[in-house]
Amino acid sequence: MFSYRHAFHAGNHADVLKHSILIQLLQYLRRKETPFWYLDTHAGAGTYDLSGAWANKTGEFAGGIERLWDAPDLPPMLAEYIAVVKGMNPEGPLTRYPGSPWLAFDLLGPRDKLRLFEMHPTEAGVLAENLRRRGRTDARKFMLYATDGFVGLKALLPPPPRRGVILIDPSYEDKNDYRRALIAVREGLERFSTGCYAVWYPQVQRREAQLLAEKLERLQVKSWLHATLTVAAPSASGVGLHGSGMFIINPPYTLRDQLARTLPYLAKTLGIDGAGTYALRHAG
Ligand SMILES: C[S@@+](CC[C@H](N)C(=O)[O-])C[C@H]1O[C@@H](n2cnc3c(N)ncnc32)[C@H](O)[C@@H]1O
């Protein structure tokens, strides 16, 4: 079993990119009355305590969401993201941070459904307990599977309403995750070609990360958007995360403009010592 715990990284620059996009995807699908499913192959623990020892050990959120918390000039997409997280912190200071399943739970409508996978037994237990404490126990609305999300995803596709957002957000602790993420997308598209798929990947000095991004862009799909946010130059030691990417298949038509306004702001605000850069590519 791997040791990755998202609590060390919650609210960092990568979460800012991923979660601000995820909110846009979910809100877009909610515009129509027809229900949809949200599938999360790597759900994590659901909520994170930013005043806790783990988050403060790395202090990563200080270089991420904290820099946006009181900013007066946020682009609309980030203003929406911050408003959602502020809703979780009614006392004012930033102490609680929502993971992807939590954001989805709060943004989905009464007829929408969640299907969550979390393979780490401790994280799955914490997620189940977090959801239970919030009264999220309705088995018709959500299912949590403490199993491998790469394997479980395809059995659930296509979702019965034929509308859905699929987040594929591995920790990439295992280098096979790069390959498996691509396979999951390919197999998913065979069953559900109109689904909206979002794949997060790290910018690290690994050939596999670069290859995943290139192979995703070569998929035969109607449309995709590819956003990257780089906050630092790659380290001389060759280790560490210097940015991340989100690859979105069948994105809402509104997202490209939103990202074009958001990414320069994020690069400027979250870039370390002026080293922030971004890219936004698209097809279709
Ligand atoms: C990056 S974290 C997820 C963060 C979460 N999606 C969020 O945005 O809040 C990755 C999670 O995947 C879990 N995991 C690792 N391999 C998995 C697999 N094959 N299937 C399901 N979960 C897995 C890890 O235990 C970890 O909690």
Coordinates of C-alpha atoms and ligand atoms in Angstrom, one line a residue:
M1 CA 0.0 0.0 0.0
F2 CA 1.3 3.4 -0.9
S3 CA 1.9 6.2 1.6
Y4 CA 0.4 9.2 -0.3
R5 CA -1.9 11.3 1.9
H6 CA -3.5 14.3 0.3
A7 CA -3.7 16.1 3.6
F8 CA 0.0 17.1 3.1
H9 CA -0.9 18.9 -0.1
A10 CA -4.5 20.1 0.3
G11 CA -5.0 23.6 -1.0
N12 CA -1.7 23.8 -2.9
H13 CA -1.3 25.3 -6.4
A14 CA -2.3 22.0 -8.0
D15 CA -5.5 21.8 -6.0
V16 CA -6.3 25.4 -6.9
L17 CA -6.0 24.5 -10.6
K18 CA -7.9 21.2 -10.3
H19 CA -10.7 22.3 -8.0
S20 CA -11.4 25.6 -9.6
I21 CA -11.8 23.8 -12.9
L22 CA -13.9 21.0 -11.3
I23 CA -16.4 23.6 -9.9
Q24 CA -16.8 25.0 -13.5
L25 CA -17.5 21.5 -14.9
L26 CA -20.1 20.7 -12.3
Q27 CA -21.8 24.0 -12.4
Y28 CA -22.0 23.7 -16.2
L29 CA -23.7 20.3 -16.1
R30 CA -26.1 21.7 -13.5
R31 CA -27.4 24.3 -15.8
K32 CA -29.7 21.7 -17.4
E33 CA -32.5 20.0 -15.5
T34 CA -31.5 16.5 -16.6
P35 CA -29.5 14.7 -13.9
F36 CA -25.9 13.6 -14.2
W37 CA -23.4 11.5 -12.4
Y38 CA -20.1 12.6 -10.9
L39 CA -17.4 9.8 -10.8
D40 CA -14.2 10.3 -8.9
T41 CA -11.6 7.5 -9.4
H42 CA -9.3 8.8 -6.7
A43 CA -11.4 10.5 -4.1
G44 CA -9.1 11.1 -1.1
A45 CA -10.4 11.9 2.4
G46 CA -13.0 14.5 1.4
T47 CA -12.1 17.3 3.8
Y48 CA -8.8 18.5 5.2
D49 CA -7.8 20.4 8.3
L50 CA -5.4 23.2 7.3
S51 CA -4.7 24.0 10.9
G52 CA -3.6 20.4 11.5
A53 CA -0.1 19.0 11.7
W54 CA 0.0 17.4 8.3
A55 CA -1.0 20.5 6.3
N56 CA 1.4 22.6 8.3
K57 CA 4.3 20.3 8.0
T58 CA 4.5 21.2 4.3
G59 CA 2.7 24.5 4.4
E60 CA 1.7 24.0 0.8
F61 CA -1.6 25.7 1.0
A62 CA 0.3 28.9 1.9
G63 CA 1.6 28.9 -1.7
G64 CA -1.9 28.0 -3.0
I65 CA -5.3 29.0 -1.8
E66 CA -4.0 31.2 1.0
R67 CA -2.6 33.7 -1.6
L68 CA -6.1 34.0 -3.1
W69 CA -8.1 34.1 0.1
D70 CA -8.4 37.9 0.5
A71 CA -7.4 39.0 -3.0
P72 CA -9.8 41.7 -4.2
D73 CA -9.2 41.2 -7.9
L74 CA -9.9 37.5 -8.6
P75 CA -11.0 36.5 -12.0
P76 CA -14.6 35.1 -11.9
M77 CA -13.7 31.4 -11.9
L78 CA -11.4 31.9 -8.9
A79 CA -13.9 34.1 -7.2
E80 CA -16.4 31.2 -7.4
Y81 CA -13.8 28.7 -6.1
I82 CA -12.9 30.9 -3.2
A83 CA -16.6 31.5 -2.4
V84 CA -17.2 27.8 -2.3
V85 CA -14.3 27.2 0.1
K86 CA -15.3 30.3 2.2
G87 CA -18.7 28.5 2.6
M88 CA -16.8 25.8 4.4
N89 CA -15.1 28.3 6.7
P90 CA -18.0 30.4 8.0
E91 CA -16.0 31.7 10.9
G92 CA -13.7 33.6 8.5
P93 CA -10.1 32.2 8.6
L94 CA -9.1 29.5 6.3
T95 CA -9.0 26.2 8.3
R96 CA -11.0 23.7 6.4
Y97 CA -10.4 22.7 2.8
P98 CA -12.7 20.6 0.6
G99 CA -11.5 17.7 -1.5
S100 CA -13.0 16.8 -4.8
P101 CA -15.9 14.6 -3.5
W102 CA -16.8 17.3 -1.0
L103 CA -17.0 20.0 -3.7
A104 CA -19.2 17.7 -5.8
F105 CA -21.5 16.8 -2.9
D106 CA -22.1 20.5 -2.3
L107 CA -22.6 21.4 -5.9
L108 CA -24.7 18.5 -7.2
G109 CA -28.5 18.7 -7.4
P110 CA -30.9 16.4 -5.6
R111 CA -31.2 14.0 -8.6
D112 CA -27.5 13.9 -9.5
K113 CA -25.4 11.0 -8.2
L114 CA -21.8 10.5 -7.0
R115 CA -19.7 7.4 -7.4
L116 CA -16.4 7.6 -5.4
F117 CA -13.4 5.3 -5.4
E118 CA -10.7 5.5 -2.7
M119 CA -8.3 2.5 -2.4
H120 CA -6.4 3.5 0.7
P121 CA -8.4 1.9 3.5
T122 CA -7.6 4.7 6.0
E123 CA -8.5 7.5 3.6
A124 CA -11.7 5.6 2.5
G125 CA -12.6 5.3 6.2
V126 CA -12.0 9.0 6.9
L127 CA -14.0 9.9 3.8
A128 CA -16.9 7.7 4.8
E129 CA -16.9 9.2 8.3
N130 CA -16.7 12.8 7.0
L131 CA -19.7 12.1 4.7
R132 CA -21.6 10.5 7.5
R133 CA -21.0 13.4 9.9
R134 CA -22.4 15.7 7.4
G135 CA -25.5 13.6 7.1
R136 CA -24.4 12.3 3.6
T137 CA -25.6 8.8 4.0
D138 CA -28.2 8.5 1.2
A139 CA -27.1 5.4 -0.6
R140 CA -29.3 6.3 -3.6
K141 CA -27.2 9.4 -4.0
F142 CA -23.7 8.3 -3.5
M143 CA -21.6 5.1 -3.3
L144 CA -18.1 4.9 -2.0
Y145 CA -16.0 2.0 -3.1
A146 CA -12.8 1.2 -1.2
T147 CA -11.3 -0.3 -4.3
D148 CA -9.2 0.5 -7.3
G149 CA -10.8 3.4 -9.2
F150 CA -9.0 2.5 -12.5
V151 CA -10.7 -0.9 -12.4
G152 CA -14.0 0.2 -11.1
L153 CA -14.7 3.1 -13.4
K154 CA -15.4 1.2 -16.6
A155 CA -18.1 -0.9 -14.9
L156 CA -20.1 2.3 -14.2
L157 CA -19.9 3.7 -17.7
P158 CA -22.0 4.9 -19.3
P159 CA -23.9 6.4 -16.4
P160 CA -27.7 5.8 -16.8
P161 CA -28.6 9.5 -17.5
R162 CA -25.8 9.6 -20.2
R163 CA -24.4 12.7 -18.7
G164 CA -21.4 12.8 -16.4
V165 CA -18.2 14.3 -15.1
I166 CA -15.3 11.9 -14.5
L167 CA -12.4 13.1 -12.5
I168 CA -9.2 11.0 -12.7
D169 CA -6.8 12.3 -10.1
P170 CA -4.2 9.7 -9.1
S171 CA -1.3 10.5 -6.8
Y172 CA 1.2 9.1 -9.4
E173 CA 3.2 7.7 -6.6
D174 CA 3.2 4.5 -8.7
K175 CA 4.6 5.3 -12.1
N176 CA 2.1 2.9 -13.6
D177 CA -0.5 5.5 -12.8
Y178 CA 0.5 7.5 -15.9
R179 CA -0.2 4.5 -18.1
R180 CA -3.3 3.5 -16.2
A181 CA -4.8 7.0 -16.4
L182 CA -4.5 7.0 -20.2
I183 CA -6.1 3.5 -20.4
A184 CA -8.9 4.5 -18.1
V185 CA -9.7 7.5 -20.4
R186 CA -9.5 5.3 -23.6
E187 CA -11.7 2.6 -22.1
G188 CA -14.1 5.2 -20.7
L189 CA -14.5 6.9 -24.1
E190 CA -15.3 3.6 -25.7
R191 CA -18.3 3.2 -23.3
F192 CA -19.2 6.9 -22.9
S193 CA -17.8 9.1 -25.6
T194 CA -19.8 12.1 -24.6
G195 CA -18.7 12.2 -21.0
C196 CA -16.7 15.1 -19.6
Y197 CA -13.4 13.6 -18.5
A198 CA -10.8 15.6 -16.4
V199 CA -7.4 14.2 -15.9
W200 CA -5.0 15.9 -13.4
Y201 CA -1.3 15.2 -13.8
P202 CA 1.8 16.5 -12.1
Q203 CA 4.6 18.5 -13.7
V204 CA 7.6 16.5 -12.4
Q205 CA 10.8 15.6 -14.1
R206 CA 9.6 12.2 -15.3
R207 CA 9.3 11.2 -18.9
E208 CA 6.0 9.4 -18.1
A209 CA 4.4 12.8 -17.1
Q210 CA 5.4 14.4 -20.4
L211 CA 4.2 11.3 -22.4
L212 CA 0.9 11.3 -20.7
A213 CA 0.2 14.9 -21.6
E214 CA 1.3 14.2 -25.3
K215 CA -0.8 11.1 -25.6
L216 CA -3.9 12.7 -24.1
E217 CA -3.6 15.4 -26.8
R218 CA -3.5 12.7 -29.5
L219 CA -6.8 11.1 -28.5
Q220 CA -9.4 11.1 -31.2
V221 CA -12.1 13.1 -29.4
K222 CA -14.4 15.9 -30.5
S223 CA -12.8 18.5 -28.2
W224 CA -10.3 19.0 -25.4
L225 CA -8.7 21.7 -23.3
H226 CA -5.3 21.4 -21.8
A227 CA -4.4 23.8 -19.0
T228 CA -1.0 23.9 -17.2
L229 CA 0.1 26.0 -14.3
T230 CA 3.8 26.0 -13.6
V231 CA 4.9 27.8 -10.4
A232 CA 8.6 27.2 -10.4
A233 CA 11.5 26.1 -12.5
P234 CA 12.3 22.4 -12.4
S235 CA 14.6 21.8 -9.5
A236 CA 18.3 21.1 -10.0
S237 CA 17.9 17.9 -7.9
G238 CA 15.4 16.5 -10.4
V239 CA 12.7 15.9 -7.7
G240 CA 9.6 17.8 -6.7
L241 CA 6.4 19.2 -8.2
H242 CA 6.9 22.4 -10.2
G243 CA 3.4 22.6 -11.6
S244 CA 0.5 20.6 -12.8
G245 CA -1.9 20.1 -15.7
M246 CA -5.6 19.5 -16.2
F247 CA -6.7 17.8 -19.4
I248 CA -10.4 18.1 -20.1
I249 CA -12.2 16.1 -22.7
N250 CA -15.6 17.4 -23.9
P251 CA -15.2 20.6 -21.9
P252 CA -18.0 23.1 -21.5
Y253 CA -17.7 25.7 -24.2
T254 CA -17.5 28.4 -21.5
L255 CA -14.3 27.0 -19.9
R256 CA -11.7 28.2 -22.4
D257 CA -12.5 31.8 -22.0
Q258 CA -12.6 31.4 -18.2
L259 CA -9.2 29.7 -18.2
A260 CA -7.7 32.4 -20.5
R261 CA -8.6 34.9 -17.8
T262 CA -7.6 32.8 -14.9
L263 CA -4.3 31.2 -15.8
P264 CA -2.3 34.4 -16.2
Y265 CA -3.6 35.5 -12.8
L266 CA -2.6 32.2 -11.2
A267 CA 0.9 32.3 -12.8
K268 CA 1.5 35.8 -11.5
T269 CA 0.0 35.1 -8.0
L270 CA 1.2 31.6 -7.3
G271 CA 4.5 31.7 -9.2
I272 CA 7.5 31.5 -6.9
D273 CA 9.9 34.4 -7.4
G274 CA 8.3 35.5 -10.6
A275 CA 8.8 32.0 -12.2
G276 CA 5.1 31.3 -12.8
T277 CA 4.0 30.4 -16.3
Y278 CA 1.0 28.8 -17.9
A279 CA -0.2 27.2 -21.1
L280 CA -3.7 26.7 -22.6
R281 CA -4.1 24.5 -25.6
H282 CA -7.2 23.2 -27.2
A283 CA -8.7 21.3 -30.0
G284 CA -12.2 21.2 -31.4
Ligands
LIG1 C1 -4.4 13.1 -5.3 S1 -5.3 12.2 -4.1 C2 -6.9 12.5 -4.5 C3 -7.4 13.9 -4.1 C4 -8.8 14.2 -4.5 N1 -9.2 13.7 -5.8 C5 -9.1 15.7 -4.3 O1 -9.1 16.4 -5.4 O2 -9.5 16.1 -3.2 C6 -5.1 10.5 -4.7 C7 -5.9 9.5 -3.9 O3 -6.0 8.3 -4.6 C8 -5.8 7.2 -3.7 N2 -5.5 6.0 -4.6 C9 -4.2 5.7 -5.0 N3 -4.3 4.7 -5.9 C10 -5.7 4.4 -6.1 C11 -6.4 3.6 -7.0 N4 -5.8 2.8 -7.8 N5 -7.8 3.6 -6.9 C12 -8.4 4.5 -6.0 N6 -7.7 5.3 -5.2 C13 -6.4 5.3 -5.2 C14 -4.8 7.7 -2.7 O4 -5.0 6.9 -1.5 C15 -5.2 9.1 -2.6 O5 -6.1 9.3 -1.5

